[in-house]
Structures are given as C-alpha cells and as structure tokens.
Tab-separated table of C-alpha atoms and ligand atoms in Angstrom:
chain	number	residue	atom	x	y	z
I	1	MET	CA	159.246	107.143	74.635
I	2	ILE	CA	157.484	107.360	78.021
I	3	ASN	CA	159.824	107.514	81.018
I	4	VAL	CA	158.503	105.623	84.054
I	5	LEU	CA	160.412	105.801	87.315
I	6	PHE	CA	160.048	102.795	89.624
I	7	ALA	CA	160.371	104.385	93.068
I	8	ALA	CA	159.922	101.600	95.602
I	9	LYS	CA	162.202	99.583	97.850
I	10	PRO	CA	164.913	97.978	95.665
I	11	GLY	CA	163.699	94.500	96.674
I	12	SER	CA	160.443	94.892	94.742
I	13	TRP	CA	162.162	95.797	91.442
I	14	ASP	CA	162.786	92.151	90.564
I	15	ALA	CA	159.133	91.313	91.176
I	16	TYR	CA	157.865	94.131	88.938
I	17	ARG	CA	160.294	94.879	86.124
I	18	GLU	CA	159.164	92.085	83.822
I	19	THR	CA	155.467	92.231	84.660
I	20	LEU	CA	155.385	96.005	84.155
I	21	ALA	CA	157.286	95.743	80.868
I	22	ALA	CA	154.819	93.099	79.663
I	23	ALA	CA	151.800	95.156	80.745
I	24	PHE	CA	153.088	98.309	79.003
I	25	ALA	CA	153.786	96.287	75.836
I	26	ALA	CA	150.279	94.786	75.984
I	27	LYS	CA	148.856	98.330	75.950
I	28	GLY	CA	151.061	99.253	72.989
I	29	LEU	CA	153.078	101.711	75.110
I	30	THR	CA	156.772	102.323	74.447
I	31	VAL	CA	158.205	102.769	77.911
I	32	ASP	CA	161.644	103.251	79.385
I	33	LEU	CA	161.209	101.795	82.900
I	34	ARG	CA	164.034	102.429	85.326
I	35	GLN	CA	164.850	102.837	89.012
I	36	ASP	CA	166.799	106.004	88.289
I	37	PHE	CA	166.177	108.980	86.013
I	38	PRO	CA	167.021	112.655	86.183
I	39	PRO	CA	163.809	113.881	87.890
I	40	GLU	CA	162.984	116.393	85.137
I	41	GLU	CA	162.767	113.543	82.581
I	42	VAL	CA	160.189	111.430	84.437
I	43	ASP	CA	156.650	111.104	83.004
I	44	TYR	CA	155.098	108.786	85.638
I	45	ILE	CA	156.226	107.584	89.053
I	46	VAL	CA	155.350	104.041	90.127
I	47	TYR	CA	155.537	104.570	93.837
I	48	ALA	CA	155.715	102.954	97.236
I	49	PRO	CA	155.481	105.423	100.125
I	50	ASN	CA	158.527	103.860	101.809
I	51	SER	CA	160.763	104.703	98.816
I	52	SER	CA	163.505	107.323	99.031
I	53	VAL	CA	161.461	109.740	96.882
I	54	GLN	CA	159.741	112.074	99.340
I	55	ASP	CA	160.141	115.434	97.546
I	56	PHE	CA	158.141	115.459	94.308
I	57	ARG	CA	159.004	119.045	93.332
I	58	PRO	CA	161.919	118.155	90.997
I	59	TYR	CA	159.608	115.918	88.903
I	60	ILE	CA	158.428	118.874	86.880
I	61	ARG	CA	156.926	117.035	83.906
I	62	ALA	CA	155.480	114.003	85.745
I	63	LYS	CA	151.771	113.458	85.090
I	64	ALA	CA	150.856	111.120	87.960
I	65	VAL	CA	152.106	109.150	90.943
I	66	LEU	CA	150.871	105.558	90.673
I	67	ASN	CA	150.881	104.061	94.146
I	68	LEU	CA	151.652	100.348	94.517
I	69	TRP	CA	149.641	100.177	97.740
I	70	ALA	CA	145.925	100.575	98.434
I	71	GLY	CA	146.651	102.620	101.570
I	72	VAL	CA	147.934	106.149	100.946
I	73	GLU	CA	148.173	107.594	104.467
I	74	ASN	CA	151.964	107.987	104.166
I	75	VAL	CA	151.879	110.003	100.937
I	76	VAL	CA	148.500	111.755	100.831
I	77	HIS	CA	149.616	114.547	103.184
I	78	ASN	CA	152.862	115.229	101.232
I	79	ASP	CA	152.692	118.941	100.342
I	80	THR	CA	155.278	118.602	97.572
I	81	LEU	CA	152.884	116.414	95.579
I	82	ALA	CA	150.878	118.562	93.151
I	83	ILE	CA	149.921	115.973	90.496
I	84	PRO	CA	147.259	113.242	90.674
I	85	LEU	CA	147.933	110.425	93.138
I	86	CYS	CA	146.355	107.107	92.132
I	87	ARG	CA	146.014	104.337	94.708
I	88	MET	CA	146.242	100.639	93.928
I	89	VAL	CA	143.104	98.755	93.008
I	90	GLU	CA	143.706	95.389	91.395
I	91	ASP	CA	142.104	91.969	91.286
I	92	GLY	CA	144.883	90.066	93.078
I	93	LEU	CA	144.845	92.434	96.062
I	94	THR	CA	141.054	92.238	96.275
I	95	GLU	CA	140.877	88.457	95.917
I	96	GLY	CA	143.519	87.974	98.611
I	97	MET	CA	141.623	90.221	101.016
I	98	VAL	CA	138.318	88.436	100.355
I	99	GLU	CA	139.956	85.086	101.126
I	100	TRP	CA	141.663	86.357	104.300
I	101	VAL	CA	138.582	88.096	105.690
I	102	THR	CA	136.248	85.223	104.860
I	103	GLY	CA	138.621	82.728	106.435
I	104	HIS	CA	138.989	84.695	109.660
I	105	VAL	CA	135.262	85.389	109.908
I	106	LEU	CA	134.515	81.679	109.440
I	107	ARG	CA	137.127	80.745	112.054
I	108	HIS	CA	135.208	82.666	114.685
I	109	HIS	CA	131.737	81.915	113.354
I	110	LEU	CA	132.340	78.149	113.337
I	111	GLY	CA	134.268	78.115	116.627
I	112	ILE	CA	137.254	76.450	115.013
I	113	ASP	CA	139.540	77.361	117.951
I	114	ALA	CA	137.327	75.452	120.394
I	115	CYS	CA	137.255	72.521	118.007
I	116	LEU	CA	141.052	72.396	117.885
I	117	ALA	CA	141.317	72.726	121.671
I	118	GLN	CA	138.852	69.908	122.357
I	119	GLN	CA	140.357	67.002	120.464
I	120	ASP	CA	140.679	65.019	123.679
I	121	GLY	CA	138.729	61.794	123.165
I	122	GLN	CA	135.412	63.179	124.420
I	123	TRP	CA	132.442	63.332	122.043
I	124	ARG	CA	130.871	66.776	122.644
I	125	PRO	CA	128.737	67.812	119.686
I	126	VAL	CA	128.236	71.582	119.542
I	127	TYR	CA	126.575	72.894	116.415
I	128	PRO	CA	127.519	76.387	115.270
I	129	PRO	CA	124.659	78.689	114.295
I	130	LEU	CA	124.037	79.287	110.629
I	131	ALA	CA	125.634	82.314	109.032
I	132	ARG	CA	122.167	83.855	108.716
I	133	GLU	CA	122.064	83.923	112.546
I	134	ARG	CA	125.461	85.639	112.918
I	135	ARG	CA	125.616	89.431	112.938
I	136	VAL	CA	128.660	90.675	111.052
I	137	THR	CA	129.495	94.333	110.417
I	138	MET	CA	131.904	95.590	107.775
I	139	LEU	CA	133.298	99.060	108.422
I	140	GLY	CA	134.357	100.377	105.017
I	141	LEU	CA	132.547	99.440	101.816
I	142	GLY	CA	135.142	100.495	99.264
I	143	GLU	CA	137.000	98.261	96.827
I	144	LEU	CA	138.045	95.753	99.474
I	145	GLY	CA	135.212	96.079	102.002
I	146	SER	CA	132.491	95.754	99.372
I	147	ALA	CA	134.153	92.683	97.807
I	148	CYS	CA	134.393	91.044	101.243
I	149	ALA	CA	130.806	92.066	102.027
I	150	ARG	CA	129.550	90.477	98.820
I	151	MET	CA	131.291	87.197	99.690
I	152	LEU	CA	129.930	87.208	103.261
I	153	ALA	CA	126.463	88.097	101.961
I	154	ALA	CA	126.688	85.155	99.555
I	155	LEU	CA	127.309	82.957	102.612
I	156	LYS	CA	124.139	84.530	104.063
I	157	PHE	CA	125.668	86.259	107.098
I	158	ASP	CA	123.376	88.808	108.762
I	159	LEU	CA	125.505	91.581	107.359
I	160	SER	CA	125.664	95.312	108.016
I	161	GLY	CA	128.049	97.732	106.358
I	162	TRP	CA	129.167	101.290	107.012
I	163	SER	CA	130.748	103.893	104.764
I	164	ARG	CA	131.178	107.662	104.611
I	165	THR	CA	128.678	108.112	101.792
I	166	GLU	CA	125.587	105.960	101.329
I	167	ARG	CA	126.257	102.657	99.506
I	168	SER	CA	123.930	99.936	98.350
I	169	ILE	CA	125.015	96.272	98.210
I	170	ASP	CA	122.637	93.338	97.767
I	171	GLY	CA	122.224	91.405	100.983
I	172	VAL	CA	123.852	94.115	103.161
I	173	LYS	CA	122.103	96.567	105.490
I	174	THR	CA	124.040	99.742	104.797
I	175	PHE	CA	124.630	102.719	107.064
I	176	SER	CA	126.655	105.849	106.490
I	177	GLY	CA	128.222	108.820	108.189
I	178	ASP	CA	128.681	109.522	111.869
I	179	ALA	CA	124.960	109.044	112.471
I	180	GLY	CA	124.987	105.519	110.977
I	181	LEU	CA	127.917	104.162	112.954
I	182	ARG	CA	126.032	103.299	116.116
I	183	ALA	CA	123.330	101.423	114.218
I	184	ALA	CA	125.970	99.509	112.245
I	185	LEU	CA	127.873	98.456	115.375
I	186	THR	CA	125.087	97.830	117.873
I	187	GLY	CA	124.786	94.105	118.572
I	188	ALA	CA	127.443	93.103	116.034
I	189	GLU	CA	129.134	89.785	116.865
I	190	ILE	CA	131.979	90.040	114.340
I	191	VAL	CA	133.302	93.409	113.145
I	192	VAL	CA	135.739	93.753	110.252
I	193	LEU	CA	137.677	97.010	109.744
I	194	LEU	CA	138.449	97.828	106.109
I	195	LEU	CA	138.673	101.592	106.411
I	196	PRO	CA	141.566	103.771	105.278
I	197	LEU	CA	143.524	105.602	107.945
I	198	THR	CA	142.563	109.277	107.701
I	199	PRO	CA	142.142	112.079	110.249
I	200	ALA	CA	138.435	111.095	110.350
I	201	THR	CA	138.997	107.373	111.016
I	202	GLU	CA	141.968	107.475	113.403
I	203	ASN	CA	141.016	105.953	116.784
I	204	LEU	CA	137.526	105.210	115.477
I	205	MET	CA	137.162	102.156	117.703
I	206	THR	CA	136.992	103.782	121.125
I	207	ALA	CA	135.908	102.200	124.391
I	208	GLU	CA	132.431	103.625	123.937
I	209	ARG	CA	132.008	102.229	120.418
I	210	LEU	CA	133.383	98.843	121.470
I	211	SER	CA	130.713	98.833	124.191
I	212	TRP	CA	127.988	98.914	121.501
I	213	LEU	CA	128.991	95.457	120.185
I	214	ALA	CA	127.405	92.215	121.357
I	215	ARG	CA	129.038	90.843	124.486
I	216	GLY	CA	131.873	88.517	123.466
I	217	ALA	CA	132.187	90.044	119.991
I	218	VAL	CA	135.230	89.533	117.777
I	219	LEU	CA	137.151	92.353	116.101
I	220	ILE	CA	139.061	91.631	112.881
I	221	ASN	CA	141.374	94.399	111.634
I	222	PRO	CA	143.046	94.138	108.246
I	223	GLY	CA	142.604	97.936	107.726
I	224	ARG	CA	145.153	99.984	109.664
I	225	GLY	CA	146.370	99.707	113.259
I	226	ALA	CA	145.548	103.259	114.285
I	227	LEU	CA	141.837	102.740	113.564
I	228	ILE	CA	141.692	101.193	117.052
I	229	ASP	CA	142.376	102.699	120.464
I	230	ASP	CA	144.722	99.901	121.598
I	231	ALA	CA	144.223	100.552	125.321
I	232	ALA	CA	140.441	100.381	124.880
I	233	LEU	CA	140.822	97.141	122.930
I	234	LEU	CA	142.935	95.516	125.638
I	235	ALA	CA	140.453	96.654	128.300
I	236	ALA	CA	137.507	95.267	126.299
I	237	LEU	CA	139.283	91.905	125.975
I	238	GLU	CA	139.950	91.966	129.719
I	239	THR	CA	136.300	92.548	130.656
I	240	GLY	CA	134.940	90.033	128.111
I	241	ARG	CA	133.192	92.736	126.116
I	242	LEU	CA	135.307	91.332	123.278
I	243	SER	CA	136.245	87.652	123.174
I	244	HIS	CA	138.959	87.934	120.531
I	245	ALA	CA	140.789	90.328	118.227
I	246	THR	CA	142.478	89.222	115.025
I	247	LEU	CA	144.919	91.970	114.080
I	248	ASP	CA	146.908	92.177	110.851
I	249	VAL	CA	147.968	95.822	111.116
I	250	PHE	CA	149.485	97.857	113.935
I	251	ARG	CA	150.476	101.382	114.898
I	252	THR	CA	154.109	100.290	114.782
I	253	GLU	CA	155.147	97.710	112.210
I	254	PRO	CA	156.843	95.338	112.649
I	255	LEU	CA	154.964	94.928	115.944
I	256	PRO	CA	157.689	95.207	118.634
I	257	PRO	CA	158.561	91.797	120.171
I	258	ASP	CA	157.580	92.954	123.669
I	259	HIS	CA	154.156	94.292	122.633
I	260	PRO	CA	151.309	92.849	124.766
I	261	PHE	CA	149.408	91.725	121.653
I	262	TRP	CA	151.972	89.019	120.870
I	263	GLY	CA	151.428	86.896	123.959
I	264	HIS	CA	147.786	87.789	124.577
I	265	PRO	CA	145.579	84.667	124.704
I	266	LYS	CA	142.677	86.529	123.063
I	267	VAL	CA	144.671	88.197	120.279
I	268	THR	CA	145.760	86.699	116.971
I	269	VAL	CA	148.620	88.621	115.356
I	270	THR	CA	149.325	88.276	111.653
I	271	PRO	CA	152.217	90.316	110.182
I	272	HIS	CA	150.395	92.592	107.693
I	273	VAL	CA	149.711	89.746	105.294
I	274	ALA	CA	145.935	90.010	104.875
I	275	SER	CA	146.553	90.840	101.273
I	276	GLU	CA	149.283	92.100	99.023
I	277	THR	CA	149.587	93.882	95.715
I	278	ARG	CA	150.264	91.132	93.155
I	279	PRO	CA	152.755	92.191	90.454
I	280	VAL	CA	151.001	90.710	87.396
I	281	THR	CA	147.563	92.171	88.078
I	282	ALA	CA	148.923	95.403	89.604
I	283	SER	CA	151.048	95.994	86.506
I	284	MET	CA	147.862	95.891	84.428
I	285	THR	CA	146.340	98.664	86.583
I	286	ILE	CA	149.498	100.775	86.263
I	287	ALA	CA	149.747	100.287	82.488
I	288	GLU	CA	146.090	101.229	82.062
I	289	ASN	CA	146.663	104.455	83.973
I	290	VAL	CA	149.735	105.315	81.875
I	291	ARG	CA	147.684	104.642	78.740
I	292	ARG	CA	144.984	106.941	80.056
I	293	GLY	CA	147.497	109.651	80.888
I	294	GLU	CA	148.950	109.508	77.394
I	295	ALA	CA	145.487	109.537	75.787
I	296	GLY	CA	144.368	112.499	77.903
I	297	GLU	CA	141.698	110.361	79.624
I	298	PRO	CA	140.939	110.606	83.354
I	299	PHE	CA	143.091	108.410	85.599
I	300	LEU	CA	141.542	105.532	87.538
I	301	HIS	CA	141.483	105.412	91.365
I	302	VAL	CA	142.556	109.011	91.967
I	303	VAL	CA	142.883	109.826	95.660
I	304	ASN	CA	140.706	112.617	97.024
I	305	ARG	CA	143.339	114.700	98.809
I	306	THR	CA	140.714	116.439	100.971
I	307	GLN	CA	139.192	113.186	102.232
I	308	ALA	CA	142.729	111.680	102.401
I	309	TYR	CA	141.781	108.369	100.737
Q	401	LIG	N1	146.241	94.490	105.643
Q	401	LIG	C1	146.478	94.507	104.354
Q	401	LIG	O1	147.177	93.637	103.846
Q	401	LIG	C2	145.848	95.578	103.512
Q	401	LIG	C3	145.938	95.477	102.123
Q	401	LIG	C4	145.320	96.451	101.344
Q	401	LIG	C5	144.612	97.483	101.951
Q	401	LIG	N2	144.538	97.557	103.291
Q	401	LIG	C6	143.772	98.639	103.946
Q	401	LIG	O2	142.432	98.597	103.475
Q	401	LIG	C7	141.979	99.942	103.345
Q	401	LIG	C8	140.750	100.002	102.459
Q	401	LIG	O3	141.105	99.773	101.100
Q	401	LIG	P1	140.045	99.992	99.926
Q	401	LIG	O4	140.779	99.751	98.665
Q	401	LIG	O5	138.804	99.217	100.179
Q	401	LIG	O6	139.738	101.552	100.106
Q	401	LIG	P2	138.560	102.413	99.462
Q	401	LIG	O7	138.095	101.766	98.185
Q	401	LIG	O8	139.053	103.811	99.407
Q	401	LIG	O9	137.358	102.285	100.500
Q	401	LIG	C9	137.382	102.933	101.721
Q	401	LIG	C10	136.027	102.750	102.393
Q	401	LIG	O10	136.078	103.374	103.681
Q	401	LIG	C11	135.017	104.324	103.773
Q	401	LIG	N3	135.403	105.475	104.590
Q	401	LIG	C12	136.471	106.294	104.447
Q	401	LIG	N4	136.444	107.265	105.389
Q	401	LIG	C13	135.334	107.051	106.132
Q	401	LIG	C14	134.744	107.728	107.220
Q	401	LIG	N5	135.299	108.823	107.747
Q	401	LIG	N6	133.583	107.251	107.714
Q	401	LIG	C15	133.002	106.146	107.180
Q	401	LIG	N7	133.506	105.455	106.134
Q	401	LIG	C16	134.665	105.913	105.622
Q	401	LIG	C17	134.752	104.756	102.350
Q	401	LIG	O11	133.467	105.356	102.270
Q	401	LIG	P3	132.845	105.771	100.845
Q	401	LIG	O12	132.445	104.452	100.205
Q	401	LIG	O13	131.691	106.612	101.199
Q	401	LIG	O14	133.938	106.482	100.099
Q	401	LIG	C18	134.897	103.436	101.609
Q	401	LIG	O15	133.709	102.685	101.705
Q	401	LIG	C19	143.217	100.656	102.796
Q	401	LIG	O16	143.127	102.044	102.980
Q	401	LIG	C20	144.313	100.023	103.607
Q	401	LIG	O17	144.470	100.770	104.806
Q	401	LIG	C21	145.138	96.622	104.083
C-alpha cells in the first residue's frame, strides 16, 4: 500500500479524489489517498503551496513532493524540504495557456478593441497587418512558453524567444541569458511573459527594458506579477511607450479593489485565470511520478532548487 497525502486547500479535494484514484488504478498502483495521515506514514505528498503543510521535516519516509501548480516560488525556498520537488506539467494546463496567450495576442494584433469601439454606423475599413509583420517576443521558452511560441509561429508571427539556456524552436528567433535579453526585446510590439518568479527574474521588466520595446507596444503577463516593476509599467503606459498591458498575475492576489490597475483605461485585469491545472490530466502526471518513485526511476519535472524553478 502506498500512502499519498493530499495537502492542498480542502476545496480542491472534491475535484481530485476521484481523478487521482482513477489515475493510480490505471497505473496498477495500490494507493491509500487521504487528506490526513500521521506524517511518518506518508510516501508522497500531493501539494499546493497554500496548504497548511509548511514543515516537511516530520515526513521522514516521503519520497517526493508533487506540486499541483507549475509555479513553485512559494515552496522552492522552504529549507525543511529535503526530498525532490516536482512541479506540475500537464496537457490541460499547457493547452489552456496556449489558448489564453494566443487569444490575447490576437486581440491586440487584430485591433479588436478599436473594432468594438467603432461600431457607430460609419464604414471605416482598417486592415490589420499580417502576423508575419508583427513582432512578438516570448520571454520564457519552457513548457508553457514553448507551446505558446509554437502556436504563434504556426500563425506566422515574427517571433523571438528568450530563455536562460539556449533553446531552438522552429520559426522562432531564440536568444538566451542576460546578453540576449536586449536583442529579444528591442523593437518588440507584443511581449508575453511566461517566466517563473525567481531571484533572477524578479523585477525583470524595468523602465529601461520597457524602453527597448517598439513605441506603443503591448505587454501580456500570465507569468507572475513580480516580474514587472509596476511603477515603471504605469509610467510607460502614461508616456505611450506602452499602449496596453494585459495582466493576469499580480504582486498581491487578489488584486486589491483600490489598485490603480483595475480602473486604468490601458490595463486589462484578469484574475489569475490564464490557465489552471486540470484534475484529470494532472492526476495522470502525479500517478506517473508515483509509479516512477516506486520503480526507482527518475521523477519527471524535478525542480532545480539552485535555479529556483
Ligand atoms: N497565470 C497562470 O494561470 C499560470 C499558470 C501556470 C503557470 N504560470 C506561470 O508560468 C511560469 C512558467 O511555467 P513553465 O511551466 O513554462 O515553466 P518552465 O518549463 O520551468 O519554463 C521556464 C522558462 O523560463 C526560462 N527562465 C527561467 N529563469 C530565467 C532567467 N533567469 N533568464 C531567462 N530565462 C529564464 C527558462 O529557461 P530555460 O529554458 O533555459 O530553463 C524556461 O525557458 C510558471 O513558473 C508560473 O509562474 C502561470
């Protein structure tokens, strides 16, 4: 019997208990899945960083922490965690992000806002440029960024991408490291942030870096709020350096009701819904990692604690 602790907010238990049970059964694993165990009896911890489990030391026989979220910034620095931490990579999460990013890029590329605002009886044909004439930059080419980049490349956007290490994706001009950032951003008309929040990426989008973009550029952030210097963003919107920001993630969530982003005419706020871990497909990832742990095989999607993602 394998003991799996489900350590997430109680509300998500109903969404996961049956899908996890089915996924474990499909892998031929005999699992006791519960929200409560004596810590010393737990073999794996299915985890959300906002759960009440914050001290991992009592879980003396646990083999891995299997995070339900892609982002790990709220657990990766936990010094009590001495076993592998696996982040969430699953098809539903990726597909949702590809749809959200593509939709928001196309909104700005096609000028859909202007279209909606001009339905006033006057015939004013304005043709948008082709995607091949629109410079889009994807910061982050990991699981989510690369999937979004492939979709945007398939639409033929003039696409650049940036990552820490060098990556190669068909149809994407790739840049890497600190030295590649300026080239990736210079002249970009739409920039999408799909970076993890780490000490190296916090406040990445400074006033200076925003000044490298094309005048009137659009920033789309489904990554993490603290990737952006908020004051620099507001100033860039004020001067017209940026024409719009579509923000899904914020330094403080929920975004406080009196925050200037809410009422800003050049900011679109969405409440951290760009994508979500989907229980059926996420359960398959978790079951596969438990199977691997039991078979002595390497876990999938292990977080590099030094890089913090
Ligand atoms: N809004 C939402 O609903 C939502 C949902 C899910 C995830 N997210 C966010 O999306 C983020 C990305 O997820 P993912 O699964 O794509 O992560 P990932 O697979 O770990 O990819 C991260 C990417 O960022 C790059 N990167 C990391 N640090 C960097 C640095 N210092 N300089 C340049 N590039 C750097 C990585 O470079 P390498 O390729 O060289 O490693 C990689 O390409 C998550 O961390 C989370 O914050 C948001």
